[in-house]
Coordinates of C-alpha atoms (C1' of nucleotides) in Angstrom, one line a residue:
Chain A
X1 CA 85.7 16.0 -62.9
X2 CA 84.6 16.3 -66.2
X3 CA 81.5 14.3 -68.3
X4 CA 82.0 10.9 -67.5
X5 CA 81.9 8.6 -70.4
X6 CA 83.5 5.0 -70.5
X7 CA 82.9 2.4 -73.1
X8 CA 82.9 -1.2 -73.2
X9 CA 84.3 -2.4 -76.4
X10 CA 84.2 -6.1 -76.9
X11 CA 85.2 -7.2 -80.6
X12 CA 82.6 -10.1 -81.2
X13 CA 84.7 -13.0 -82.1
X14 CA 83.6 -15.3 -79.0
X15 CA 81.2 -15.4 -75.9
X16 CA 80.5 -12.6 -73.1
X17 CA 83.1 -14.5 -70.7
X18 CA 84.0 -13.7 -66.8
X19 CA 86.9 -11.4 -67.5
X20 CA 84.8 -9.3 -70.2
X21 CA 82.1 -9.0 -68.4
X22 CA 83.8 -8.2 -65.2
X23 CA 85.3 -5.3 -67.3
X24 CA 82.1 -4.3 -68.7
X25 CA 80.8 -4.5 -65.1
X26 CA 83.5 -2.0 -63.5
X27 CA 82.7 0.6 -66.1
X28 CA 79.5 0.0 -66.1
X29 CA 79.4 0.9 -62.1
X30 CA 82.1 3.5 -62.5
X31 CA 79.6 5.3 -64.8
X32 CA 76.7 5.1 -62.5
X33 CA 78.6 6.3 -59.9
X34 CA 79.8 9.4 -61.7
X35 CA 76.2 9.6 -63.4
X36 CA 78.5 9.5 -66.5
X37 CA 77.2 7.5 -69.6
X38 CA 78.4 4.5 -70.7
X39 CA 78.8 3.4 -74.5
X40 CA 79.0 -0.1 -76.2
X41 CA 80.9 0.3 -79.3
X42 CA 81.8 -3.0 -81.4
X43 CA 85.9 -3.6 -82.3
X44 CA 85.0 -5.6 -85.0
X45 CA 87.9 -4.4 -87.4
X46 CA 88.6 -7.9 -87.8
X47 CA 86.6 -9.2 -90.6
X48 CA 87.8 -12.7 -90.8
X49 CA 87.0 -13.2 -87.0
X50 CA 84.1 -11.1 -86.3
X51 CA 80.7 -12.8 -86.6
X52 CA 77.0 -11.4 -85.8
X53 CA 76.7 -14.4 -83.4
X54 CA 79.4 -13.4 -81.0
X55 CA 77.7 -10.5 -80.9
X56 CA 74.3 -11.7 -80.0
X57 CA 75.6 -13.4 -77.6
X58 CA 77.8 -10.6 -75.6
X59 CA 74.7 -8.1 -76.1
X60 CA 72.5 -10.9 -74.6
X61 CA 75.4 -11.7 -71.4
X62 CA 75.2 -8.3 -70.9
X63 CA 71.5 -7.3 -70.9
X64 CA 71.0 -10.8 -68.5
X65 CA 73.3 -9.6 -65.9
X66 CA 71.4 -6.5 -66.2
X67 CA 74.3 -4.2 -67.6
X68 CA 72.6 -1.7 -69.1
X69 CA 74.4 1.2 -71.7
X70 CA 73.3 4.9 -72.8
X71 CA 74.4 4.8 -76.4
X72 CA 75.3 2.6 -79.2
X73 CA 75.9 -0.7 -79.7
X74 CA 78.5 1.3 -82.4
X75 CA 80.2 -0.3 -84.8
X76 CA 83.5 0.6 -85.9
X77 CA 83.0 -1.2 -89.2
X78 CA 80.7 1.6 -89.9
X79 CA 83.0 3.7 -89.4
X80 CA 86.0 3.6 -91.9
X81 CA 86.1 6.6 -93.8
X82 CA 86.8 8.6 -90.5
X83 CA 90.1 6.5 -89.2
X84 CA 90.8 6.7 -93.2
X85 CA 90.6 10.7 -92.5
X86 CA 92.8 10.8 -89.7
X87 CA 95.3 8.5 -91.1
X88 CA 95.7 10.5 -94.5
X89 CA 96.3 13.4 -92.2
X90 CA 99.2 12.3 -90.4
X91 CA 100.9 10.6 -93.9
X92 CA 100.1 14.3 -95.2
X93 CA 101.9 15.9 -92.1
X94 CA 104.9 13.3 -92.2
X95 CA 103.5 11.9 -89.5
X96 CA 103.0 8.3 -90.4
X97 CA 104.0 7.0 -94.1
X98 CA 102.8 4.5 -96.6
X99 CA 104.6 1.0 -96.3
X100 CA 105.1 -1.2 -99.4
X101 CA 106.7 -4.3 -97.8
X102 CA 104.8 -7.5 -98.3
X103 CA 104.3 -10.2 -95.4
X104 CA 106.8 -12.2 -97.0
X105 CA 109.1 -9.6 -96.6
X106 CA 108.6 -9.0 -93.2
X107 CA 108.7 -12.6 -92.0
X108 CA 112.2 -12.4 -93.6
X109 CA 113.0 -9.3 -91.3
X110 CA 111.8 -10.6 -88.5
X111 CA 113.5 -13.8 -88.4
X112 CA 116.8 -12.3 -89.2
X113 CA 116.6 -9.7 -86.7
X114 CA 115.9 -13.2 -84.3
X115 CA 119.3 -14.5 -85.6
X116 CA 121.5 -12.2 -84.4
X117 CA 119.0 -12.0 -81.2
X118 CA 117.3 -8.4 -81.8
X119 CA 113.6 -8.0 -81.3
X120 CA 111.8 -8.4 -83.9
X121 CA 111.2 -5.3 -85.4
X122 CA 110.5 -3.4 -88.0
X123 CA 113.2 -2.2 -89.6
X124 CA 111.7 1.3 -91.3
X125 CA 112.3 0.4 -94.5
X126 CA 109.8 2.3 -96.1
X127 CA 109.9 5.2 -93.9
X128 CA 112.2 7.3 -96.0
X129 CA 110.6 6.3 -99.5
X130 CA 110.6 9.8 -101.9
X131 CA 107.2 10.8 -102.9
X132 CA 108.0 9.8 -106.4
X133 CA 108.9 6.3 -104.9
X134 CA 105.4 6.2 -103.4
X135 CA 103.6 7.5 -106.6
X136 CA 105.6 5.1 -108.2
X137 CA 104.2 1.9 -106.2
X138 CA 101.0 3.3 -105.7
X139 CA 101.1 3.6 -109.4
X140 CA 101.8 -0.1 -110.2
X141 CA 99.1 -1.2 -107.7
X142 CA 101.2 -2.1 -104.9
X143 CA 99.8 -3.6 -101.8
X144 CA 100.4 -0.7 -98.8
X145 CA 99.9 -0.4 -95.1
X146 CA 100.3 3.0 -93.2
X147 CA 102.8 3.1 -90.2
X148 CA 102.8 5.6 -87.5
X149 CA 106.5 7.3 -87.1
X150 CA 107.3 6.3 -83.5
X151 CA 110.1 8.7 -82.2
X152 CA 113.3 6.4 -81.4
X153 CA 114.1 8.0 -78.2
X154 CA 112.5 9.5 -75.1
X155 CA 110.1 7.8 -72.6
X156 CA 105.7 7.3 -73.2
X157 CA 104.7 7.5 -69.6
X158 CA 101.2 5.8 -68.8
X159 CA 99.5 7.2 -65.9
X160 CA 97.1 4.3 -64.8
X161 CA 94.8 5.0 -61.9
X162 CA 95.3 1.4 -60.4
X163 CA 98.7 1.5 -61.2
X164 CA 100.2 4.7 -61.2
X165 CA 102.9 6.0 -63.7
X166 CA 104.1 3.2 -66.4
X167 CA 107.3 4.2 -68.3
X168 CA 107.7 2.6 -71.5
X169 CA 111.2 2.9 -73.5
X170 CA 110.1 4.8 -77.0
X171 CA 113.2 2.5 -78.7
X172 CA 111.2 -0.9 -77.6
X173 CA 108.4 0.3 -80.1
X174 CA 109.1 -0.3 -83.8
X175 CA 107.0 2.0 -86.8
X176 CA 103.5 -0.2 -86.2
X177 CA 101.3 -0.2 -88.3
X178 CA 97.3 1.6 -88.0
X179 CA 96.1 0.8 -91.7
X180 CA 96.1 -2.2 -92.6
X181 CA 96.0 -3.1 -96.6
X182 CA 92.5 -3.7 -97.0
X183 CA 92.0 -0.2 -95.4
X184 CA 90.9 -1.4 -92.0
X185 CA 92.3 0.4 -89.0
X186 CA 94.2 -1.5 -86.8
X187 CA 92.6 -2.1 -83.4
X188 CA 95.5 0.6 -81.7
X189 CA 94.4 3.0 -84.2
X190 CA 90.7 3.1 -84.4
X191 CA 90.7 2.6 -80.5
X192 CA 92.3 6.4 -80.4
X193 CA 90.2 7.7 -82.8
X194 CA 86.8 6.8 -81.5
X195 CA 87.8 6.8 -78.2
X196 CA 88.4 10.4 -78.6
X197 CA 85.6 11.0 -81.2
X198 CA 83.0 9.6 -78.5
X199 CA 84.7 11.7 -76.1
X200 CA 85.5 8.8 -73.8
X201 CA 86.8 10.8 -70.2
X202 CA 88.0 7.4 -68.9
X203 CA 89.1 3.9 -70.4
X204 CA 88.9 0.9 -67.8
X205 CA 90.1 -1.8 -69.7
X206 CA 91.8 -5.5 -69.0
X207 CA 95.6 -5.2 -67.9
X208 CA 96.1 -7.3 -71.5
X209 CA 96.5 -3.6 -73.3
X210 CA 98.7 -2.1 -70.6
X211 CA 101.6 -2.7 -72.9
X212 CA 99.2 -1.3 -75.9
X213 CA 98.6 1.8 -74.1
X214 CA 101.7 3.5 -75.2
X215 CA 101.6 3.1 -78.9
X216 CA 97.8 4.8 -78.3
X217 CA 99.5 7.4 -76.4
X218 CA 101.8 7.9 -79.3
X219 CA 98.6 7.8 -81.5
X220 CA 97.2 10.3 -79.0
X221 CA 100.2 12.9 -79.7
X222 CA 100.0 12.8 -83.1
X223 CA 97.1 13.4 -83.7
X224 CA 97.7 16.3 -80.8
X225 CA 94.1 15.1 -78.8
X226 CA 93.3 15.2 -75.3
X227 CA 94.1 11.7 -73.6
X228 CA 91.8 10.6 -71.6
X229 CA 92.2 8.4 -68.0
X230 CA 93.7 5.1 -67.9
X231 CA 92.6 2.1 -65.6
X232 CA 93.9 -1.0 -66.3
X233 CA 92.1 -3.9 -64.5
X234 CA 93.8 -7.0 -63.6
X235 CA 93.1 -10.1 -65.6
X236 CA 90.5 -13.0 -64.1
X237 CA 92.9 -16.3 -64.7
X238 CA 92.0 -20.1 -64.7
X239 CA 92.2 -22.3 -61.3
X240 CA 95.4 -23.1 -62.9
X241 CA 96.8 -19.7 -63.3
X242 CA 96.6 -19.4 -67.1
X243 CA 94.9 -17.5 -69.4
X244 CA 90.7 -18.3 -69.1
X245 CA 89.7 -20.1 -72.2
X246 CA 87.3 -23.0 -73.5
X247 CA 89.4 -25.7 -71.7
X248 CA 88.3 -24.4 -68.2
X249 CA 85.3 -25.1 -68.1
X250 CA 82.5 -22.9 -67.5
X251 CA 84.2 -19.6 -68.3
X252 CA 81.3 -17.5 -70.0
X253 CA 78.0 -16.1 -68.6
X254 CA 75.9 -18.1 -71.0
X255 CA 77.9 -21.4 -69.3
X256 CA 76.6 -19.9 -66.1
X257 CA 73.3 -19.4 -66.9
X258 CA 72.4 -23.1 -68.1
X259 CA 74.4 -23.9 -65.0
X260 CA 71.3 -22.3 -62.8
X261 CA 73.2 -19.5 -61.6
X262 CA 71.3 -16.3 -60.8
X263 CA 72.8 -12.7 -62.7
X264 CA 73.1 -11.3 -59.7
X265 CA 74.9 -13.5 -58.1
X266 CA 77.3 -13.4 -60.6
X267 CA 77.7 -9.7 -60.5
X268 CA 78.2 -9.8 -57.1
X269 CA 80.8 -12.5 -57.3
X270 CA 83.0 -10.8 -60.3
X271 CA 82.8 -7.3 -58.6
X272 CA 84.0 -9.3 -55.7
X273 CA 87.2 -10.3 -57.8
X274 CA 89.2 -7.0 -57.2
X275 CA 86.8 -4.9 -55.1
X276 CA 85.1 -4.8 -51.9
X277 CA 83.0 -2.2 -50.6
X278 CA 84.4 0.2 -47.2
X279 CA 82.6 -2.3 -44.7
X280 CA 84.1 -5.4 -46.3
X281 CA 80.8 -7.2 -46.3
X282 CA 80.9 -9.8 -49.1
X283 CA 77.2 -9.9 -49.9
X284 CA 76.0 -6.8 -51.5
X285 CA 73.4 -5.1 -53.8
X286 CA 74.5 -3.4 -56.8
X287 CA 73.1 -0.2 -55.8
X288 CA 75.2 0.0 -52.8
X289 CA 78.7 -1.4 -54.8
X290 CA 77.4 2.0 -57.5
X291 CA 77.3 3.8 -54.4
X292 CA 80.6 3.3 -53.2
X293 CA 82.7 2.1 -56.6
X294 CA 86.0 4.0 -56.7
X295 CA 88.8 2.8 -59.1
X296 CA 91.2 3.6 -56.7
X297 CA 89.9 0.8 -54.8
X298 CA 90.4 -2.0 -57.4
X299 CA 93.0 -4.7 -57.0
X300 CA 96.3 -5.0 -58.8
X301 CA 96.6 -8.7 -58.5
X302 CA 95.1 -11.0 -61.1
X303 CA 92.2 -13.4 -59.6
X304 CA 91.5 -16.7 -59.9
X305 CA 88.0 -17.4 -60.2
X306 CA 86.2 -19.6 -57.3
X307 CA 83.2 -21.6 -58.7
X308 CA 82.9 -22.7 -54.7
X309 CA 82.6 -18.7 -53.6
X310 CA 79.8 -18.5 -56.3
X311 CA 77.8 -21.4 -55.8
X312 CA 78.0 -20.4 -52.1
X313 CA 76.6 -16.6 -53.2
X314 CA 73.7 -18.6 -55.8
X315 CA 72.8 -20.3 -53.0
X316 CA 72.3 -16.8 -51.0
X317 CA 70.4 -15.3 -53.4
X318 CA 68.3 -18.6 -54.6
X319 CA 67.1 -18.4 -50.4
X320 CA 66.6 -14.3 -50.7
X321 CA 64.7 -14.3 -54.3
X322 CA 60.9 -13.6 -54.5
X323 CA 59.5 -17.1 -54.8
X324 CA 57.6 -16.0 -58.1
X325 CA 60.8 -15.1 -59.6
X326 CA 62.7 -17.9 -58.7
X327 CA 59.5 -20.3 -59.6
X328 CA 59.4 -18.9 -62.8
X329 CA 63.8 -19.4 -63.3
X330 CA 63.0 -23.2 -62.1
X331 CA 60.8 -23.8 -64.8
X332 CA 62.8 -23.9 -67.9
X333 CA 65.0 -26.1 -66.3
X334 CA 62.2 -28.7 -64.7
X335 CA 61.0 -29.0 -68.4
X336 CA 64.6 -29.4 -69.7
X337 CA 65.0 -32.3 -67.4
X338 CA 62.1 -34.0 -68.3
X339 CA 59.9 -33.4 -65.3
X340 CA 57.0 -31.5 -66.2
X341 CA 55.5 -30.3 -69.3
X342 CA 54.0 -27.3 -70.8
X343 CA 51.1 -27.6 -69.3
X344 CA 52.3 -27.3 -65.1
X345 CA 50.0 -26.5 -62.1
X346 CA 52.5 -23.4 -61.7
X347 CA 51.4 -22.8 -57.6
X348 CA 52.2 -26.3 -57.1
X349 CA 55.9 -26.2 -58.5
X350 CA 55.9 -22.5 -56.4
X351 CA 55.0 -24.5 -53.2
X352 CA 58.1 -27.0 -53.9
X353 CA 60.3 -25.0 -55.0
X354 CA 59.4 -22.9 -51.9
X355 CA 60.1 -26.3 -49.9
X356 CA 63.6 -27.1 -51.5
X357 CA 64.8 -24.1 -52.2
X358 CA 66.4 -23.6 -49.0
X359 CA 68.9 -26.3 -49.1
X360 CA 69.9 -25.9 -52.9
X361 CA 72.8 -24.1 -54.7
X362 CA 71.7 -23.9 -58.2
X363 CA 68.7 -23.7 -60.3
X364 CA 69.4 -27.0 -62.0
X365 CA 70.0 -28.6 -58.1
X366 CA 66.6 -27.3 -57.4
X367 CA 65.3 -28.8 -60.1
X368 CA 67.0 -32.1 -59.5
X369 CA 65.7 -31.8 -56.0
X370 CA 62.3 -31.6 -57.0
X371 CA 62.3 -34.9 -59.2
X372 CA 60.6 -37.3 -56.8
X373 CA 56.9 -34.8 -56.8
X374 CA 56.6 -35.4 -60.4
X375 CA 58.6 -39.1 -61.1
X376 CA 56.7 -42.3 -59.0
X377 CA 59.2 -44.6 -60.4
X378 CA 62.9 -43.8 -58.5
X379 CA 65.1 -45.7 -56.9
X380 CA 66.1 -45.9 -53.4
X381 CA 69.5 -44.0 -51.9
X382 CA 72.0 -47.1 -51.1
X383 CA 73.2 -46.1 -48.2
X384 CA 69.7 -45.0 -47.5
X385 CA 68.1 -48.4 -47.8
X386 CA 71.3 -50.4 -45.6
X387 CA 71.0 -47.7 -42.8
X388 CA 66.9 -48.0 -42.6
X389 CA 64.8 -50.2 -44.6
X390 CA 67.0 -53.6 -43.5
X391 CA 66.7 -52.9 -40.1
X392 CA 65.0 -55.2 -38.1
X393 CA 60.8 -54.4 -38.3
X394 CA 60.7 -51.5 -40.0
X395 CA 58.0 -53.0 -42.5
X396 CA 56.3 -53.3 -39.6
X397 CA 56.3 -49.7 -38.3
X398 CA 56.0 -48.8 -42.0
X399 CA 52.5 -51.0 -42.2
X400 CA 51.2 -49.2 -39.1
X401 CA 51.5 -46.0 -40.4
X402 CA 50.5 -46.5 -43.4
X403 CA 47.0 -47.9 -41.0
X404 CA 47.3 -44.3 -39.4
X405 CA 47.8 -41.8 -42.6
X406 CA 44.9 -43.5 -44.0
X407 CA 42.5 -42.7 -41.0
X408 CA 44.0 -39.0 -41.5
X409 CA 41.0 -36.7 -43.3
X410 CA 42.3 -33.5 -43.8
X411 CA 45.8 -34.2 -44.8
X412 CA 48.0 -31.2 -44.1
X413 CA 51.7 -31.5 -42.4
X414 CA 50.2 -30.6 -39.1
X415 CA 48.2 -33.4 -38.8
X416 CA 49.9 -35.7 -40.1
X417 CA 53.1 -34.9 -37.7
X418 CA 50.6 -35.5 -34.7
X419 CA 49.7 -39.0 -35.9
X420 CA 53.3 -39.3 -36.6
X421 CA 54.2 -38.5 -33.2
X422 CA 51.1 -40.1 -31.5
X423 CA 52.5 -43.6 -34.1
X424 CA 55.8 -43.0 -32.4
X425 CA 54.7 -42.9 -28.5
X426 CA 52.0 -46.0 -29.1
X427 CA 55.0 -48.2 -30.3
X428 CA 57.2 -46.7 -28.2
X429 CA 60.1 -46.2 -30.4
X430 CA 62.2 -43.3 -31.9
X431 CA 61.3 -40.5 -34.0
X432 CA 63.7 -41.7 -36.0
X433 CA 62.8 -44.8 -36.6
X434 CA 59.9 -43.8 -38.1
X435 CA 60.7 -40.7 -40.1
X436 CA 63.8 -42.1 -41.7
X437 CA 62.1 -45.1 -43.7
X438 CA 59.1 -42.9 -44.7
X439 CA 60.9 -40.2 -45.8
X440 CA 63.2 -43.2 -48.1
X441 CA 60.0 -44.3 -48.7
X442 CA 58.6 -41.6 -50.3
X443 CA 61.7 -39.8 -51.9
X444 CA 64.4 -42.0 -52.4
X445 CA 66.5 -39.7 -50.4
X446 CA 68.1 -39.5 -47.0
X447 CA 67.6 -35.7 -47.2
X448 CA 65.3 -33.0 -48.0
X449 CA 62.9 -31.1 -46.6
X450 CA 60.6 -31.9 -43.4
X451 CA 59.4 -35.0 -43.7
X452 CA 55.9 -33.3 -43.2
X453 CA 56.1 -30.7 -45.9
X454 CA 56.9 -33.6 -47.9
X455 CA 54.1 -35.5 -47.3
X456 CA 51.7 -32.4 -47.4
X457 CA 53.2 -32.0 -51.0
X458 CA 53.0 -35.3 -51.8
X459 CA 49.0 -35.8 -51.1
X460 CA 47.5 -38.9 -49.0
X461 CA 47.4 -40.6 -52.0
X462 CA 51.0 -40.7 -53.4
X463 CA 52.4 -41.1 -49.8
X464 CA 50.5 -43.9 -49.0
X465 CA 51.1 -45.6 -52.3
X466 CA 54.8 -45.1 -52.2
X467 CA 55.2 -46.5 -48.6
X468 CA 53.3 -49.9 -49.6
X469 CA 55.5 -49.7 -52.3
X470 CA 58.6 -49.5 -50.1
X471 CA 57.4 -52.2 -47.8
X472 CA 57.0 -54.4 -50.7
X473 CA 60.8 -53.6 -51.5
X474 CA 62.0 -54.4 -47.6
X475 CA 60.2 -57.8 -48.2
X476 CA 61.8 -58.5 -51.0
X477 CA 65.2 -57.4 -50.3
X478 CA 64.6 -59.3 -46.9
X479 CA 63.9 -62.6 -48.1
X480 CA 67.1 -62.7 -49.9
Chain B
rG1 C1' 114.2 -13.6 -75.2
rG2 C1' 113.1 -7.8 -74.7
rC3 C1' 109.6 -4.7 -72.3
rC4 C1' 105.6 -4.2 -68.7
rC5 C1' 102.3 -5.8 -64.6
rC6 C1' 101.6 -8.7 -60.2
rG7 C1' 103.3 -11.6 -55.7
rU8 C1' 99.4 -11.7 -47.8
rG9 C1' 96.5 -18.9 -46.0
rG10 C1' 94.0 -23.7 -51.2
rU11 C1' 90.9 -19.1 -53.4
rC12 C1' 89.2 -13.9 -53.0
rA13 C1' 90.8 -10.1 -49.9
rA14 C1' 91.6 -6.1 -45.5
rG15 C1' 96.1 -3.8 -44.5
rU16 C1' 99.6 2.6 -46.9
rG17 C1' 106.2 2.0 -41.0
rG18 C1' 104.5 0.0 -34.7
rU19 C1' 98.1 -5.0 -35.4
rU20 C1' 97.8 -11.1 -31.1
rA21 C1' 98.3 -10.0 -39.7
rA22 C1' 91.0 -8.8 -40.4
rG23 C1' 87.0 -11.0 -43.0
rA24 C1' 84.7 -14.4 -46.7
rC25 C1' 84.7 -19.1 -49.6
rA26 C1' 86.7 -23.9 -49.1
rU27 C1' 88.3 -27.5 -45.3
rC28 C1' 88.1 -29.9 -40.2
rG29 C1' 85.4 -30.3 -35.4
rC30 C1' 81.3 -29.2 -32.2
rC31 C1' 76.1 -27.3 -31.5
rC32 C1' 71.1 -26.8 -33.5
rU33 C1' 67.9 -30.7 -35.9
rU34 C1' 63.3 -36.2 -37.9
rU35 C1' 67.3 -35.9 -42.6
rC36 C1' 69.9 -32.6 -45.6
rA37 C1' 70.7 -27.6 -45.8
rC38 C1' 70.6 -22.9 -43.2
rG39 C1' 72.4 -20.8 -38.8
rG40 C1' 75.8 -20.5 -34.4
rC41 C1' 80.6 -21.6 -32.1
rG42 C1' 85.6 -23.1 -32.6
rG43 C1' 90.2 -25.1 -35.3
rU44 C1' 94.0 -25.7 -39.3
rA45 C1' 96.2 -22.3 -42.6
rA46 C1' 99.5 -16.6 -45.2
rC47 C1' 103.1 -11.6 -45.7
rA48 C1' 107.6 -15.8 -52.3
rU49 C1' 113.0 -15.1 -51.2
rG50 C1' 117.8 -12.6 -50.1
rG51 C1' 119.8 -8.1 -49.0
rG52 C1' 119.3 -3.1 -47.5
rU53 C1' 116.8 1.7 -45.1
rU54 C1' 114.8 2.3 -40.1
rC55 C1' 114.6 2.1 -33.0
rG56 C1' 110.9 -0.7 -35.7
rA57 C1' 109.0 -3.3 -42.1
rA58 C1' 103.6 -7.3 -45.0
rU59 C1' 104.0 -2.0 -45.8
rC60 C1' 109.9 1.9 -48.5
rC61 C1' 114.5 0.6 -52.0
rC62 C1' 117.4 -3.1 -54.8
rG63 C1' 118.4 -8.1 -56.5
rU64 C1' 116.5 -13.1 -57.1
rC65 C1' 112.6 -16.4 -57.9
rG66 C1' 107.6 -17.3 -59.4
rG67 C1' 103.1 -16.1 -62.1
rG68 C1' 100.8 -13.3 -65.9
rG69 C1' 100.6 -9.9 -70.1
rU70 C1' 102.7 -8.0 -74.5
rC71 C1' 105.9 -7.8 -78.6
rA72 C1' 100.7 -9.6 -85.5
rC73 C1' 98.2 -6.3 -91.7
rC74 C1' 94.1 -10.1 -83.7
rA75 C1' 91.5 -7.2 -80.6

RNA sequence: GGCCCCGUGGUCAAGUGGUUAAGACAUCGCCCUUUCACGGCGGUAACAUGGGUUCGAAUCCCGUCGGGGUCACCA
């Protein structure tokens, strides 16, 4: 095989979401693979639409998730005079020709040609306009947009990798156009020429410009270059089978990310939607899915995104990561709740975090999770306080071990657990009984983790305080 | 509407003419356990449909249906 060199080229008129990154993801890995390059080049042709936002924002998706490129970011805005180039070369070699018709006009086409049920076309009008005709316009300032002379007959075959061989009808194409008036290229246009100028070996692409392909193609032959590879990925759809946008939800990394999910558990999940490596295992490092991507081996069916499947794969990393890392992801998201301030005892978050982490999904659940360390004043679980704290005498275990922590001197969850256990066998009741209210007691919650890592967090103070605190509450809800 | 792509459980997805049609998530049950998770075990659940071809079809062909894309001086 040749240099391999793919692209990813987002026009920045919105957020880095799933589908585009997935895209930027599978060339991203295709060029690793092949130790090819991959370039970032900007479609921002578009003035009215493109904004230096979107594209802060799709640079930023990208370098979180750790998708790296070799050259660019390019911008094809930069580059007009060269798509004005090739375009003046094909009107010089009858290849393509200057049309005058103004929008109006073409509406007016269109919807006639929808009367008497024809496509909606372009009729060619101004395809055989005499060079004095042209001067003539040109002349008198007219408004004009260069079209590309589409042969009416014969077959543009795309061969897709994923797909194999597309045939495309030449007569279902009309004379489209690839200057625009303000002397933009249109996207079809300057896709083919700096495609080709950045010697791109392969384009991998969303299956929305499978019916585009063929007009580049047509572009291609033209201009007489070299096409290059076509792989046309299938589209990432909605829950409800449409098109992704804002209405769904959390569709774009940057939703993700304040969500508390992990980068790489989103780049496992999205190469998930339409690969899998040769041993089907779903949980995999991205040097092993560069190892083994092929395009051969990505799906032709469109996927519907699975939040569940992802939260299920945060959760797997969250339980893998480094606990500094993941201490230092927490963080943020501790002080954007409220819980701590600038000024945290960072090992101590580490040693809860540490505690929690294994039960949680997210980065904002561990957070949430950790609320009771740093907040005295919460409120007791419903359910919680019917199942244990009205049951009959449980102020009065609760009052004995409260006796039994205090006598405690070096409070760490080992000792603690004996008196704990030593509490249970003098009373002669079950673990339960015991451990259930004091963990209520002191969290709030029904669940978490072991009671005694708890209280070891917690400190002799704080756990003591809270379960006078909690028997206080059982007599007052008891005397009611 | 024309053209194009796609069609295996709720979701992702193995499968390339002969399989008891994998696996994962979700869901349900059981086990583990001081709770909740994790983990383990087990269950429910699929080849859109109708015709061919073939000894034999999820796999090949055609029609139908369904979903999606595209037909812009958007990309």
């Amino acid at each position: 095989m040749k240099d391999v060199r793919v692209r990813f080229a987002p026009s920045p008129t919105g957020n880095l979401h799933i589908g585009g990154a997935r895209t930027a993801l599978f060339n991203w890995l295709f060029a690793r693979h092949n130790n090819g390059k991959l370039i970032l080049r900007v479609d921002d042709t578009d003035l009215e639409r493109s904004t230096g936002d979107s594209m802060k924002a799709i640079l930023d998706g990208l370098k979180w998730l750790g998708i790296d490129w070799d050259e660019g970011p390019v911008y094809q805005s930069k580059r007009l005079e060269l798509y004005k180039k090739y375009a003046d070369e094909l009107v010089r070699q009858g290849k393509a020709y200057y049309c005058f018709c103004t929008k109006e006009e073409l509406d007016i086409m269109r919807s006639e040609a929808q009367k008497v049920g024809k496509p909606p076309m372009y009729t060619g009008k101004c395809r055989n306009l005499s060079p004095d005709e042209v001067k003539k316009y040109i002349d008198e300032g007219k408004k004009y947009v260069v079209r590309l002379k589409v042969p009416k007959e014969g077959k543009t075959v795309v061969h897709d990798i994923i797909r194999g061989d597309v045939e495309f009808d030449n007569s279902t194409f009309d004379d489209f156009i690839i200057m625009k008036s303000d002397n933009m290229p249109t996207y079809n246009f300057a896709t083919v020429i700096d495609d080709y100028e950045m010697k791109i070996s392969h384009i991998i692409r969303g299956e929305e410009h499978l019916s585009n392909t063929p007009k580049q193609i047509l572009i291609y032959e033209a201009l007489g270059f070299e096409k290059p590879e076509f792989a046309h990925v299938s589209m990432i759809l909605a829950p409800d089978r449409s098109k992704l946008s804002k209405r769904h939800g959390a569709t774009s990394v940057q939703k993700f990310r304040d969500l508390g999910y992990l980068p790489e558990a989103i780049i496992n999940y999205i190469t998930l939607l339409g690969w899998v490596p040769s041993d089907g295992e779903e949980v995999f490092t991205t040097e092993k899915s560069i190892r083994e991507f092929t395009l051969d081996r990505v799906s032709k069916n469109p996927a519907i995104y699975d939040t569940k499947k992802l939260t299920w794969l945060n959760g797997i990393y969250i339980r893998d990561y480094n606990i500094d890392r993941l201490t230092k992801e927490v963080i943020p998201f501790l002080i954007s709740k409220g819980l701590i301030s600038d000024d945290y005892d960072y090992n101590y978050i580490r040693k809860i975090v540490s505690a929690v982490r294994e039960r949680e999904k997210t980065l904002s659940e561990i957070a949430d999770a950790m609320s009771y360390y740093f907040v005295d004043d919460f409120s007791y679980d419903e359910k919680g306080v019917k199942k244990y704290f009205e049951k009959d005498g449980v102020e009065n275990i609760l009052r004995e071990a409260v006796e039994t922590l205090k006598k405690v001197d070096d409070f760490n969850l080992i000792e603690t657990e004996n008196v704990y256990r030593d509490l249970i066998e003098r009373l002669n009741i079950k673990s339960g009984d015991l451990f259930h209210p004091t963990r209520l007691a002191i969290s709030g919650r029904t669940f978490g983790p072991g009671l005694f890592d708890i209280i070891e967090l917690l400190g002799k103070e704080k756990t003591i305080k809270r379960i006078e605190k909690a028997i206080k509450y059982i007599e007052s809800i008891k005397q009611r």
